C-alpha cells in the first residue's frame, strides 16, 4: 500500500457564504501535488485544515500519519508551511527570524540556510519591512526549507512574483523532492507553475474537488479534436466527450477520456478529423471548471 | 514550561523591546523624582510613574491583537505550537511586561510609605487594593483582545477600563472598612480589605482561566 503524506476524506467546513463540501484527496509520499482552483475555490481553507489552523466540521484528515487537528503539534514539527498572505515581523531583521528558527528546530540546517541566503540574494541583516514582495516570499521559504521538513505545504507562494523569482522558487521546490521521502503540496491558480513541477494534480472549484489524478494521466486523457462536418449534420457525443462547440461546419470537441479509436469513430460518422490536439493544463482546468459548474447548476 | 512557549514569550519581549526600554527609562526617571525629598516631588514622581504605566497599559495589548492585523499569525501558528500554548505564551508575555512596571510601582509606593515619617503606614493596604484594580483592568483588556482578536474591541475595552478606574477607586474608598485605617501609623488589615484583595486576584485568575477556556472552544485560528 502506498504511504500517504496527506489524506483527506469527506471533509466539510461551512462558513456563512462558503462551504467546503466532501473534500477527499490523497498525496503519496515523495510526490508533488498541485492544488489548482480559481480564487475562492477553497484551496486556502483546505490547506488550513491540513495544518490544523482551521478545524473541519466533519471528515477525516491525516497528515504524515497524524490525525488533524488533534495531532497538529507533531505534524507541524515535520511540516513546513508558507502562504501568500503570511507576513514576517516587519520591524525585525531576517537574522532575527533565522535565530528564532535555530532555537526552535533541532533539525535546522545552517549550511543549507546560508546557501539559500546567497542563492536567493537575501541579506540577513536587512529589516523585513525594507524588502520587496519577492524577497519576502523567498525569506519565508528559506525559513521553512532550512528546517528540512518532510512535508512542504505552500499556499500560492508564487503569486505576484516576477518570472525570475518564480523560477528560483520553483527550482528549489523541485530539488526538495529528489529525496523520495519528502512531499510537497503546492496550491496556485497559475497552471504553468503547477505543470512544471507537479506529479499529481487536484482541481478544486466552489468548495468541491472536481478531479484528482497524476499529471501524465491527466495530460494523456484530455484532447481537443477539430472536426469538419457535412452541412446539416450534427456531431454525435461519443463516450469520453466532455463538450462540443460547433460554428458552421467546424466543430471543436473536447475530450476528457481520450481513446485512440475516437478519431476513427468520428470519421465513420461522416466527419473529417482536421486535427487532434493536446491541451495545456490551463485549458484542461478551464474546461473542467466550466463542466463542473454546468453539472452543479443543472 | 515547554521550550516553544518560552521561545514565543522571548519573541514578544524582543518585539516589544522599544516600549519596554522606553518604559523602564521613563519609570526610573519618575522614581528618581520621588527621591528629591518632600511631599510635592513624591506626588509628582508617583503620578509620572502611574502615567507611564497607564500609557504602557494602553500600548501593550497591541502585542495580542496586532499579530492578526499584521498577518504574522499564520507564521507563528505554523510553528509546532497549539492554540492553547500560543494563548498562554501571549498572556504570560504581555501581562509579564506589565507586571514589571506594576510591581515596581507598588514596591516604590510601599517603600515611600514605609520610609517617610509624614506618610502613615496605614495607607499600604489601601494602596494595594487600588493598585490591584489597575492590574485587574489590564488583564481584562488582554483577555478581551485575545478572545475577540479585534482592535476595535480591545480599544473599546481600554477606554472603558481607563474610565472605570476613577469610579472603581471612588467606590472602593467609600467602603468604610477600606479607608478607615488609612491614616493609622501602623498597617492595619481587616476582613473586608483582605476579602477585597482576594476578590480582585480571584477575578484575575477567573479572567485568565476563562480566556484559555474560550480559546479551546475556537475552531478557526486564522
Short mmCIF file of C-alpha atoms in Angstrom, two decimals:
data_model
loop_
_atom_site.label_atom_id
_atom_site.label_comp_id
_atom_site.label_asym_id
_atom_site.label_seq_id
_atom_site.Cartn_x
_atom_site.Cartn_y
_atom_site.Cartn_z
CA UNK A 1 0.00 0.00 0.00
CA UNK A 2 1.29 3.49 -0.89
CA UNK A 3 2.32 5.57 2.11
CA UNK A 4 0.48 8.86 2.18
CA UNK A 5 1.77 12.27 3.20
CA UNK A 6 -1.75 13.73 3.21
CA UNK A 7 -5.14 12.04 3.29
CA UNK A 8 -8.41 13.98 3.41
CA UNK A 9 -11.63 12.01 3.44
CA UNK A 10 -15.10 13.58 3.17
CA UNK A 11 -14.01 16.86 4.73
CA UNK A 12 -16.67 19.54 5.16
CA UNK A 13 -16.38 23.05 6.53
CA UNK A 14 -19.17 25.60 6.37
CA UNK A 15 -18.89 29.38 6.56
CA UNK A 16 -21.79 31.83 6.09
CA UNK A 17 -21.00 32.37 2.40
CA UNK A 18 -18.79 29.44 1.51
CA UNK A 19 -18.67 25.72 2.17
CA UNK A 20 -16.07 23.05 1.60
CA UNK A 21 -18.04 20.00 0.57
CA UNK A 22 -16.88 16.38 0.92
CA UNK A 23 -13.28 17.14 0.04
CA UNK A 24 -11.21 14.00 -0.43
CA UNK A 25 -7.65 13.84 -1.68
CA UNK A 26 -4.53 11.76 -1.23
CA UNK A 27 -0.90 12.80 -1.66
CA UNK A 28 1.52 9.85 -1.74
CA UNK A 29 4.89 10.37 -0.04
CA UNK A 30 7.64 11.66 -2.31
CA UNK A 31 5.24 13.37 -4.71
CA UNK A 32 4.41 16.98 -5.56
CA UNK A 33 0.72 17.75 -5.75
CA UNK A 34 -0.64 20.87 -7.40
CA UNK A 35 -3.90 22.11 -5.98
CA UNK A 36 -5.47 24.23 -8.68
CA UNK A 37 -8.55 26.35 -8.35
CA UNK A 38 -9.88 29.82 -9.08
CA UNK A 39 -9.92 32.48 -6.36
CA UNK A 40 -12.30 31.50 -3.57
CA UNK A 41 -12.37 27.84 -4.65
CA UNK A 42 -11.38 26.51 -1.22
CA UNK A 43 -7.64 25.96 -1.68
CA UNK A 44 -6.59 28.00 1.35
CA UNK A 45 -9.36 26.58 3.55
CA UNK A 46 -8.30 23.03 2.63
CA UNK A 47 -4.68 23.85 3.38
CA UNK A 48 -5.51 25.48 6.71
CA UNK A 49 -7.45 22.37 7.68
CA UNK A 50 -4.40 20.24 6.78
CA UNK A 51 -2.27 22.46 9.06
CA UNK A 52 -4.79 22.35 11.92
CA UNK A 53 -5.26 26.13 11.73
CA UNK A 54 -8.93 25.64 10.90
CA UNK A 55 -10.91 22.68 12.24
CA UNK A 56 -13.14 20.77 9.87
CA UNK A 57 -16.84 20.35 10.74
CA UNK A 58 -16.73 16.71 9.61
CA UNK A 59 -14.47 14.28 7.78
CA UNK A 60 -11.04 12.82 8.46
CA UNK A 61 -7.68 14.45 7.86
CA UNK A 62 -4.33 12.73 8.30
CA UNK A 63 -1.05 14.49 7.67
CA UNK A 64 2.16 12.39 7.84
CA UNK A 65 0.04 9.72 9.54
CA UNK A 66 -1.15 12.11 12.28
CA UNK A 67 -4.87 12.80 12.74
CA UNK A 68 -5.65 16.50 12.36
CA UNK A 69 -6.31 18.76 14.16
CA UNK A 70 -5.72 16.54 17.24
CA UNK A 71 -2.04 15.85 16.50
CA UNK A 72 -1.20 19.22 14.97
CA UNK A 73 1.93 19.78 17.06
CA UNK A 74 3.53 16.51 15.94
CA UNK A 75 2.60 17.33 12.34
CA UNK A 76 3.95 20.88 12.50
CA UNK A 77 7.38 19.66 13.66
CA UNK A 78 7.72 17.86 10.32
CA UNK A 79 5.78 20.20 8.05
CA UNK A 80 6.84 23.49 6.53
CA UNK A 81 4.04 25.89 5.69
CA UNK A 82 4.20 29.14 3.76
CA UNK A 83 1.42 31.15 2.21
CA UNK A 84 1.00 34.22 0.08
CA UNK A 85 -0.68 36.14 2.91
CA UNK A 86 1.85 35.12 5.56
CA UNK A 87 3.93 38.01 6.88
CA UNK A 88 7.13 38.10 8.89
CA UNK A 89 7.82 40.70 11.60
CA UNK A 90 8.48 43.91 9.68
CA UNK A 91 10.46 45.66 12.41
CA UNK A 92 12.89 42.75 12.80
CA UNK A 93 15.73 41.58 10.57
CA UNK A 94 15.87 38.31 8.67
CA UNK A 95 18.71 37.29 11.02
CA UNK A 96 16.33 37.66 13.98
CA UNK A 97 13.88 35.32 12.24
CA UNK A 98 16.67 32.86 11.42
CA UNK A 99 17.76 32.90 15.04
CA UNK A 100 14.20 32.16 16.20
CA UNK A 101 14.08 29.14 13.87
CA UNK A 102 17.51 27.92 15.01
CA UNK A 103 16.34 27.96 18.62
CA UNK A 104 13.08 26.13 17.87
CA UNK A 105 14.10 23.47 15.34
CA UNK A 106 16.78 20.89 16.22
CA UNK A 107 16.69 19.85 12.56
CA UNK A 108 17.71 23.35 11.39
CA UNK A 109 20.29 23.01 8.61
CA UNK A 110 22.55 26.07 8.97
CA UNK A 111 24.83 25.43 5.93
CA UNK A 112 21.72 25.00 3.76
CA UNK A 113 20.22 28.21 5.22
CA UNK A 114 23.42 30.12 4.35
CA UNK A 115 23.37 28.57 0.87
CA UNK A 116 19.76 29.69 0.36
CA UNK A 117 20.57 33.19 1.61
CA UNK A 118 23.16 33.52 -1.16
CA UNK A 119 21.09 31.78 -3.81
CA UNK A 120 18.02 33.94 -3.11
CA UNK A 121 20.13 37.12 -2.91
CA UNK A 122 18.94 37.93 0.63
CA UNK A 123 20.77 39.94 3.28
CA UNK A 124 20.34 38.57 6.81
CA UNK A 125 20.84 41.97 8.43
CA UNK A 126 18.08 43.62 6.41
CA UNK A 127 14.80 44.54 8.12
CA UNK A 128 11.79 42.70 6.68
CA UNK A 129 9.81 45.91 6.14
CA UNK A 130 12.54 47.16 3.78
CA UNK A 131 12.49 44.22 1.38
CA UNK A 132 10.40 43.60 -1.74
CA UNK A 133 7.48 41.19 -2.03
CA UNK A 134 9.63 38.70 -3.93
CA UNK A 135 12.37 38.82 -1.30
CA UNK A 136 9.77 38.44 1.45
CA UNK A 137 8.44 35.28 -0.20
CA UNK A 138 11.98 33.95 -0.57
CA UNK A 139 12.71 34.78 3.08
CA UNK A 140 9.58 32.89 4.20
CA UNK A 141 10.60 29.92 2.08
CA UNK A 142 14.14 29.97 3.43
CA UNK A 143 12.79 29.84 6.99
CA UNK A 144 10.68 26.83 6.02
CA UNK A 145 13.15 24.94 3.82
CA UNK A 146 16.15 25.05 6.18
CA UNK A 147 14.09 23.15 8.78
CA UNK A 148 14.27 20.20 6.36
CA UNK A 149 10.58 19.35 6.69
CA UNK A 150 9.22 16.03 5.46
CA UNK A 151 6.22 17.81 4.00
CA UNK A 152 6.03 21.24 2.45
CA UNK A 153 2.65 22.92 2.16
CA UNK A 154 2.72 26.07 0.07
CA UNK A 155 -0.36 28.20 -0.45
CA UNK A 156 0.07 30.27 -3.62
CA UNK A 157 3.74 31.04 -2.94
CA UNK A 158 4.45 32.37 -6.43
CA UNK A 159 1.58 34.88 -6.61
CA UNK A 160 2.81 38.34 -7.58
CA UNK A 161 6.39 37.25 -8.24
CA UNK A 162 8.41 38.20 -11.31
CA UNK A 163 9.41 35.33 -13.65
CA UNK A 164 12.99 35.16 -12.33
CA UNK A 165 11.91 34.92 -8.68
CA UNK A 166 9.26 32.36 -9.65
CA UNK A 167 11.83 30.28 -11.46
CA UNK A 168 14.22 30.36 -8.47
CA UNK A 169 11.50 29.26 -6.08
CA UNK A 170 10.15 26.51 -8.32
CA UNK A 171 13.68 25.18 -8.86
CA UNK A 172 14.21 24.99 -5.11
CA UNK A 173 10.90 23.21 -4.57
CA UNK A 174 11.70 20.71 -7.32
CA UNK A 175 15.07 19.96 -5.73
CA UNK A 176 13.38 19.07 -2.45
CA UNK A 177 11.63 16.01 -3.82
CA UNK A 178 14.84 14.43 -5.06
CA UNK A 179 14.62 12.96 -1.57
CA UNK A 180 11.79 10.47 -2.09
CA UNK A 181 10.58 10.74 1.50
CA UNK A 182 9.73 14.41 1.15
CA UNK A 183 6.47 15.62 -0.31
CA UNK A 184 5.05 18.94 -1.45
CA UNK A 185 1.53 20.29 -1.75
CA UNK A 186 1.51 23.42 -3.85
CA UNK A 187 -1.60 25.49 -4.39
CA UNK A 188 -1.88 28.03 -7.16
CA UNK A 189 -4.14 29.38 -9.84
CA UNK A 190 -1.08 29.60 -12.08
CA UNK A 191 -1.35 26.38 -14.08
CA UNK A 192 2.04 26.94 -15.72
CA UNK A 193 3.81 26.63 -12.34
CA UNK A 194 1.82 23.53 -11.47
CA UNK A 195 2.50 21.95 -14.86
CA UNK A 196 6.24 22.49 -14.40
CA UNK A 197 6.75 20.93 -11.01
CA UNK A 198 3.84 18.66 -10.04
CA UNK A 199 3.36 14.89 -10.30
CA UNK A 200 -0.22 14.97 -9.04
CA UNK A 201 -2.96 17.42 -9.90
CA UNK A 202 -6.13 18.20 -8.00
CA UNK A 203 -8.74 20.61 -9.29
CA UNK A 204 -10.99 22.37 -6.80
CA UNK A 205 -13.85 24.74 -7.50
CA UNK A 206 -16.59 26.22 -5.31
CA UNK A 207 -15.57 24.04 -2.37
CA UNK A 208 -15.61 20.75 -4.27
CA UNK A 209 -12.83 18.57 -5.66
CA UNK A 210 -13.55 18.24 -9.36
CA UNK A 211 -10.77 15.82 -10.21
CA UNK A 212 -7.58 14.43 -8.73
CA UNK A 213 -5.08 12.39 -10.77
CA UNK A 214 -1.42 12.08 -11.67
CA UNK A 215 -0.30 14.71 -14.20
CA UNK A 216 0.72 12.35 -17.02
CA UNK A 217 -2.61 10.52 -16.98
CA UNK A 218 -4.34 13.89 -16.99
CA UNK A 219 -2.44 15.24 -19.93
CA UNK A 220 -2.93 11.96 -21.84
CA UNK A 221 -6.66 11.83 -21.18
CA UNK A 222 -7.51 15.28 -22.47
CA UNK A 223 -7.61 16.11 -26.19
CA UNK A 224 -9.24 18.62 -28.46
CA UNK A 225 -10.49 17.38 -31.83
CA UNK A 226 -11.09 19.79 -34.68
CA UNK A 227 -13.73 18.32 -37.00
CA UNK A 228 -15.18 19.33 -40.32
CA UNK A 229 -18.71 18.05 -40.55
CA UNK A 230 -21.05 17.64 -43.55
CA UNK A 231 -23.53 20.51 -43.93
CA UNK A 232 -26.74 19.95 -42.00
CA UNK A 233 -25.19 17.20 -39.85
CA UNK A 234 -24.51 17.44 -36.13
CA UNK A 235 -21.64 15.99 -34.14
CA UNK A 236 -22.51 12.89 -32.12
CA UNK A 237 -21.45 12.94 -28.46
CA UNK A 238 -19.33 9.79 -28.27
CA UNK A 239 -18.08 8.28 -24.97
CA UNK A 240 -15.43 10.43 -23.29
CA UNK A 241 -16.61 13.64 -24.94
CA UNK A 242 -16.95 16.49 -22.46
CA UNK A 243 -18.23 19.22 -24.74
CA UNK A 244 -18.86 20.17 -28.36
CA UNK A 245 -18.72 23.68 -29.73
CA UNK A 246 -19.94 24.00 -33.32
CA UNK A 247 -19.61 27.01 -35.61
CA UNK A 248 -20.94 26.34 -39.10
CA UNK A 249 -19.23 23.23 -40.43
CA UNK A 250 -16.39 23.32 -37.92
CA UNK A 251 -16.78 21.64 -34.55
CA UNK A 252 -14.39 21.65 -31.62
CA UNK A 253 -14.77 18.55 -29.48
CA UNK A 254 -13.23 18.49 -26.00
CA UNK A 255 -12.48 15.00 -24.71
CA UNK A 256 -11.61 14.10 -21.12
CA UNK A 257 -11.21 10.35 -21.64
CA UNK A 258 -9.40 10.15 -24.94
CA UNK A 259 -9.13 6.75 -26.68
CA UNK A 260 -7.05 6.25 -29.86
CA UNK A 261 -10.20 4.90 -31.58
CA UNK A 262 -12.11 8.15 -31.14
CA UNK A 263 -10.91 9.98 -34.31
CA UNK A 264 -11.81 6.86 -36.32
CA UNK A 265 -15.26 6.80 -34.77
CA UNK A 266 -15.85 10.40 -35.88
CA UNK A 267 -14.56 9.62 -39.37
CA UNK A 268 -17.06 6.73 -39.51
CA UNK A 269 -19.88 9.11 -38.56
CA UNK A 270 -19.10 11.24 -41.64
CA UNK A 271 -16.92 13.95 -40.05
CA UNK A 272 -13.41 14.74 -41.21
CA UNK A 273 -10.88 14.99 -38.41
CA UNK A 274 -8.71 18.03 -39.16
CA UNK A 275 -6.58 17.85 -36.03
CA UNK A 276 -6.16 16.06 -32.72
CA UNK A 277 -4.52 18.50 -30.30
CA UNK A 278 -3.13 18.07 -26.82
CA UNK A 279 -4.37 20.61 -24.30
CA UNK A 280 -2.46 22.78 -21.85
CA UNK A 281 -3.20 22.39 -18.17
CA UNK A 282 -4.86 25.80 -18.21
CA UNK A 283 -7.23 24.72 -20.98
CA UNK A 284 -7.98 21.49 -19.12
CA UNK A 285 -8.56 23.45 -15.93
CA UNK A 286 -10.98 25.90 -17.55
CA UNK A 287 -12.89 23.12 -19.37
CA UNK A 288 -13.09 21.12 -16.14
CA UNK A 289 -14.38 24.05 -14.10
CA UNK A 290 -16.96 25.01 -16.73
CA UNK A 291 -18.23 21.43 -16.96
CA UNK A 292 -18.40 21.08 -13.19
CA UNK A 293 -20.33 24.35 -12.85
CA UNK A 294 -22.77 23.28 -15.58
CA UNK A 295 -23.40 20.00 -13.74
CA UNK A 296 -23.94 21.74 -10.39
CA UNK A 297 -26.27 24.33 -11.91
CA UNK A 298 -28.22 21.63 -13.77
CA UNK B 1 7.24 25.42 30.65
CA UNK B 2 7.63 23.91 27.16
CA UNK B 3 10.62 25.33 25.25
CA UNK B 4 8.37 26.54 22.42
CA UNK B 5 6.23 28.56 24.87
CA UNK B 6 9.43 30.09 26.30
CA UNK B 7 10.56 30.99 22.77
CA UNK B 8 7.23 32.68 22.00
CA UNK B 9 7.46 34.70 25.22
CA UNK B 10 11.04 35.68 24.43
CA UNK B 11 9.98 36.68 20.92
CA UNK B 12 7.27 39.00 22.30
CA UNK B 13 9.71 40.61 24.75
CA UNK B 14 12.15 41.18 21.90
CA UNK B 15 9.41 42.61 19.66
CA UNK B 16 8.33 44.99 22.43
CA UNK B 17 11.86 45.94 23.47
CA UNK B 18 11.38 49.58 22.44
CA UNK B 19 8.21 50.01 24.57
CA UNK B 20 9.79 48.08 27.45
CA UNK B 21 13.07 50.07 27.21
CA UNK B 22 11.31 53.43 26.99
CA UNK B 23 9.00 52.44 29.85
CA UNK B 24 11.94 51.41 32.06
CA UNK B 25 13.86 54.66 31.36
CA UNK B 26 10.79 56.87 31.97
CA UNK B 27 9.83 54.78 35.01
CA UNK B 28 13.31 55.20 36.54
CA UNK B 29 13.16 58.96 35.88
CA UNK B 30 9.75 59.13 37.57
CA UNK B 31 11.05 57.17 40.57
CA UNK B 32 14.08 59.47 40.67
CA UNK B 33 11.79 62.47 41.15
CA UNK B 34 10.36 60.91 44.31
CA UNK B 35 13.82 60.88 45.91
CA UNK B 36 14.21 64.68 45.76
CA UNK B 37 12.57 64.75 49.18
CA UNK B 38 9.38 66.44 50.28
CA UNK B 39 5.78 65.60 49.53
CA UNK B 40 5.46 67.51 46.23
CA UNK B 41 8.26 65.65 44.35
CA UNK B 42 6.95 62.38 45.81
CA UNK B 43 3.46 63.04 44.47
CA UNK B 44 4.79 64.22 41.09
CA UNK B 45 7.03 61.13 40.82
CA UNK B 46 4.22 58.71 41.60
CA UNK B 47 1.86 60.49 39.18
CA UNK B 48 4.54 60.35 36.43
CA UNK B 49 5.18 56.68 37.08
CA UNK B 50 1.46 55.95 37.05
CA UNK B 51 1.18 57.84 33.74
CA UNK B 52 3.98 55.70 32.23
CA UNK B 53 2.14 52.61 33.42
CA UNK B 54 -1.13 53.93 32.02
CA UNK B 55 0.46 54.52 28.60
CA UNK B 56 2.02 51.05 28.66
CA UNK B 57 -1.31 49.61 29.72
CA UNK B 58 -2.82 51.08 26.56
CA UNK B 59 0.07 50.11 24.23
CA UNK B 60 0.90 46.60 25.41
CA UNK B 61 -2.43 44.93 24.48
CA UNK B 62 -1.42 45.57 20.85
CA UNK B 63 1.00 42.71 21.40
CA UNK B 64 -2.07 40.50 21.46
CA UNK B 65 -4.26 41.66 18.61
CA UNK B 66 -1.65 43.04 16.18
CA UNK B 67 -0.40 39.56 15.33
CA UNK B 68 -3.60 39.00 13.38
CA UNK B 69 -3.76 42.54 11.95
CA UNK B 70 -0.16 42.33 10.70
CA UNK B 71 -0.74 38.82 9.28
CA UNK B 72 2.11 37.31 11.30
CA UNK B 73 -0.33 34.91 12.97
CA UNK B 74 -0.01 32.33 10.16
CA UNK B 75 3.77 32.35 10.58
CA UNK B 76 3.57 31.77 14.32
CA UNK B 77 0.77 29.20 14.14
CA UNK B 78 2.74 27.23 11.53
CA UNK B 79 5.35 26.58 14.24
CA UNK B 80 4.89 23.46 16.41
CA UNK B 81 2.54 25.18 18.81
CA UNK B 82 -1.11 24.62 19.73
CA UNK B 83 -3.66 27.41 20.06
CA UNK B 84 -3.62 26.98 23.83
CA UNK B 85 0.16 27.20 24.04
CA UNK B 86 0.01 30.31 21.88
CA UNK B 87 -2.64 31.83 24.18
CA UNK B 88 -0.62 31.03 27.31
CA UNK B 89 2.57 32.44 25.79
CA UNK B 90 0.81 35.65 24.70
CA UNK B 91 -0.84 36.21 28.09
CA UNK B 92 2.39 35.50 30.01
CA UNK B 93 4.49 37.76 27.78
CA UNK B 94 2.04 40.68 27.76
CA UNK B 95 1.00 40.54 31.41
CA UNK B 96 4.61 39.79 32.35
CA UNK B 97 5.86 43.02 30.78
CA UNK B 98 3.11 44.96 32.54
CA UNK B 99 3.84 43.20 35.85
CA UNK B 100 7.42 44.52 35.79
CA UNK B 101 6.04 48.05 35.94
CA UNK B 102 3.17 47.24 38.26
CA UNK B 103 5.42 45.53 40.80
CA UNK B 104 7.90 48.42 40.57
CA UNK B 105 5.14 50.96 41.20
CA UNK B 106 3.76 49.00 44.13
CA UNK B 107 7.27 48.45 45.51
CA UNK B 108 8.25 52.13 45.22
CA UNK B 109 4.96 53.29 46.70
CA UNK B 110 5.32 50.83 49.62
CA UNK B 111 8.95 51.88 50.21
CA UNK B 112 7.99 55.54 50.23
CA UNK B 113 5.15 54.97 52.67
CA UNK B 114 7.30 52.89 54.99
CA UNK B 115 10.34 55.18 54.92
CA UNK B 116 8.71 58.61 55.23
CA UNK B 117 7.50 59.61 58.62
CA UNK B 118 4.95 62.10 57.28
CA UNK B 119 3.11 59.34 55.34
CA UNK B 120 1.11 56.94 57.55
CA UNK B 121 1.89 53.23 57.09
CA UNK B 122 -1.85 52.52 57.21
CA UNK B 123 -2.00 53.59 53.54
CA UNK B 124 -0.32 50.37 52.38
CA UNK B 125 -3.43 48.12 52.36
CA UNK B 126 -5.44 50.86 50.59
CA UNK B 127 -2.65 51.36 48.03
CA UNK B 128 -2.55 47.60 47.35
CA UNK B 129 -6.33 47.41 46.84
CA UNK B 130 -6.33 50.38 44.45
CA UNK B 131 -3.24 49.19 42.51
CA UNK B 132 -4.66 45.70 42.12
CA UNK B 133 -7.65 47.23 40.37
CA UNK B 134 -5.23 48.52 37.71
CA UNK B 135 -3.81 45.02 37.27
CA UNK B 136 -7.32 43.59 37.03
CA UNK B 137 -8.22 46.16 34.37
CA UNK B 138 -5.12 45.31 32.34
CA UNK B 139 -5.85 41.58 32.48
CA UNK B 140 -9.42 42.30 31.32
CA UNK B 141 -8.10 44.29 28.33
CA UNK B 142 -5.71 41.43 27.43
CA UNK B 143 -8.43 38.79 27.77
CA UNK B 144 -10.84 40.69 25.52
CA UNK B 145 -8.05 41.32 22.98
CA UNK B 146 -7.17 37.63 22.95
CA UNK B 147 -10.69 36.27 22.70
CA UNK B 148 -12.11 38.84 20.27
CA UNK B 149 -8.83 39.18 18.24
CA UNK B 150 -10.06 42.56 17.20
CA UNK B 151 -8.57 46.03 17.57
CA UNK B 152 -11.96 47.73 17.93
CA UNK B 153 -12.97 45.52 20.85
CA UNK B 154 -9.58 45.95 22.52
CA UNK B 155 -9.64 49.76 22.07
CA UNK B 156 -13.19 49.98 23.42
CA UNK B 157 -12.12 47.90 26.44
CA UNK B 158 -9.03 50.10 27.01
CA UNK B 159 -11.25 53.22 27.05
CA UNK B 160 -13.89 51.58 29.25
CA UNK B 161 -11.31 50.27 31.71
CA UNK B 162 -9.44 53.60 31.93
CA UNK B 163 -12.70 55.46 32.57
CA UNK B 164 -13.74 52.87 35.16
CA UNK B 165 -10.59 53.23 37.30
CA UNK B 166 -11.74 56.54 38.86
CA UNK B 167 -15.22 55.17 39.50
CA UNK B 168 -13.80 51.90 40.88
CA UNK B 169 -11.40 53.70 43.20
CA UNK B 170 -14.16 56.06 44.36
CA UNK B 171 -16.49 53.14 45.14
CA UNK B 172 -13.72 51.23 46.93
CA UNK B 173 -12.75 54.21 49.10
CA UNK B 174 -16.39 54.70 50.06
CA UNK B 175 -16.39 51.25 51.69
CA UNK B 176 -15.78 52.31 55.35
CA UNK B 177 -13.55 49.34 56.24
CA UNK B 178 -11.20 50.05 53.31
CA UNK B 179 -10.44 53.71 54.03
CA UNK B 180 -10.98 53.63 57.78
CA UNK B 181 -7.41 52.88 58.91
CA UNK B 182 -5.58 54.60 56.01
CA UNK B 183 -4.16 57.27 58.32
CA UNK B 184 -3.22 54.87 61.10
CA UNK B 185 0.53 54.98 61.85
CA UNK B 186 0.68 51.17 61.56
CA UNK B 187 -0.52 48.78 58.83
CA UNK B 188 -3.98 47.58 59.79
CA UNK B 189 -5.66 44.73 57.97
CA UNK B 190 -9.36 43.93 58.38
CA UNK B 191 -11.51 41.16 56.82
CA UNK B 192 -13.05 43.50 54.20
CA UNK B 193 -9.62 44.66 52.98
CA UNK B 194 -8.38 41.09 52.72
CA UNK B 195 -11.60 39.96 51.02
CA UNK B 196 -11.43 42.86 48.51
CA UNK B 197 -7.84 41.97 47.58
CA UNK B 198 -8.87 38.31 47.38
CA UNK B 199 -11.79 39.17 45.08
CA UNK B 200 -9.51 41.22 42.81
CA UNK B 201 -6.96 38.41 42.43
CA UNK B 202 -9.70 35.79 42.10
CA UNK B 203 -11.20 37.83 39.26
CA UNK B 204 -7.77 37.98 37.60
CA UNK B 205 -7.48 34.19 37.87
CA UNK B 206 -11.04 33.72 36.57
CA UNK B 207 -10.35 36.02 33.60
CA UNK B 208 -7.18 34.10 32.73
CA UNK B 209 -8.96 30.74 33.06
CA UNK B 210 -11.92 31.96 31.02
CA UNK B 211 -9.59 33.22 28.27
CA UNK B 212 -7.89 29.84 27.98
CA UNK B 213 -11.27 28.06 28.09
CA UNK B 214 -12.74 30.24 25.32
CA UNK B 215 -9.62 29.73 23.21
CA UNK B 216 -10.02 25.93 23.48
CA UNK B 217 -13.51 26.28 22.00
CA UNK B 218 -12.31 28.17 18.94
CA UNK B 219 -12.25 26.19 15.72
CA UNK B 220 -10.51 28.70 13.46
CA UNK B 221 -7.25 30.44 14.34
CA UNK B 222 -6.51 32.26 11.10
#
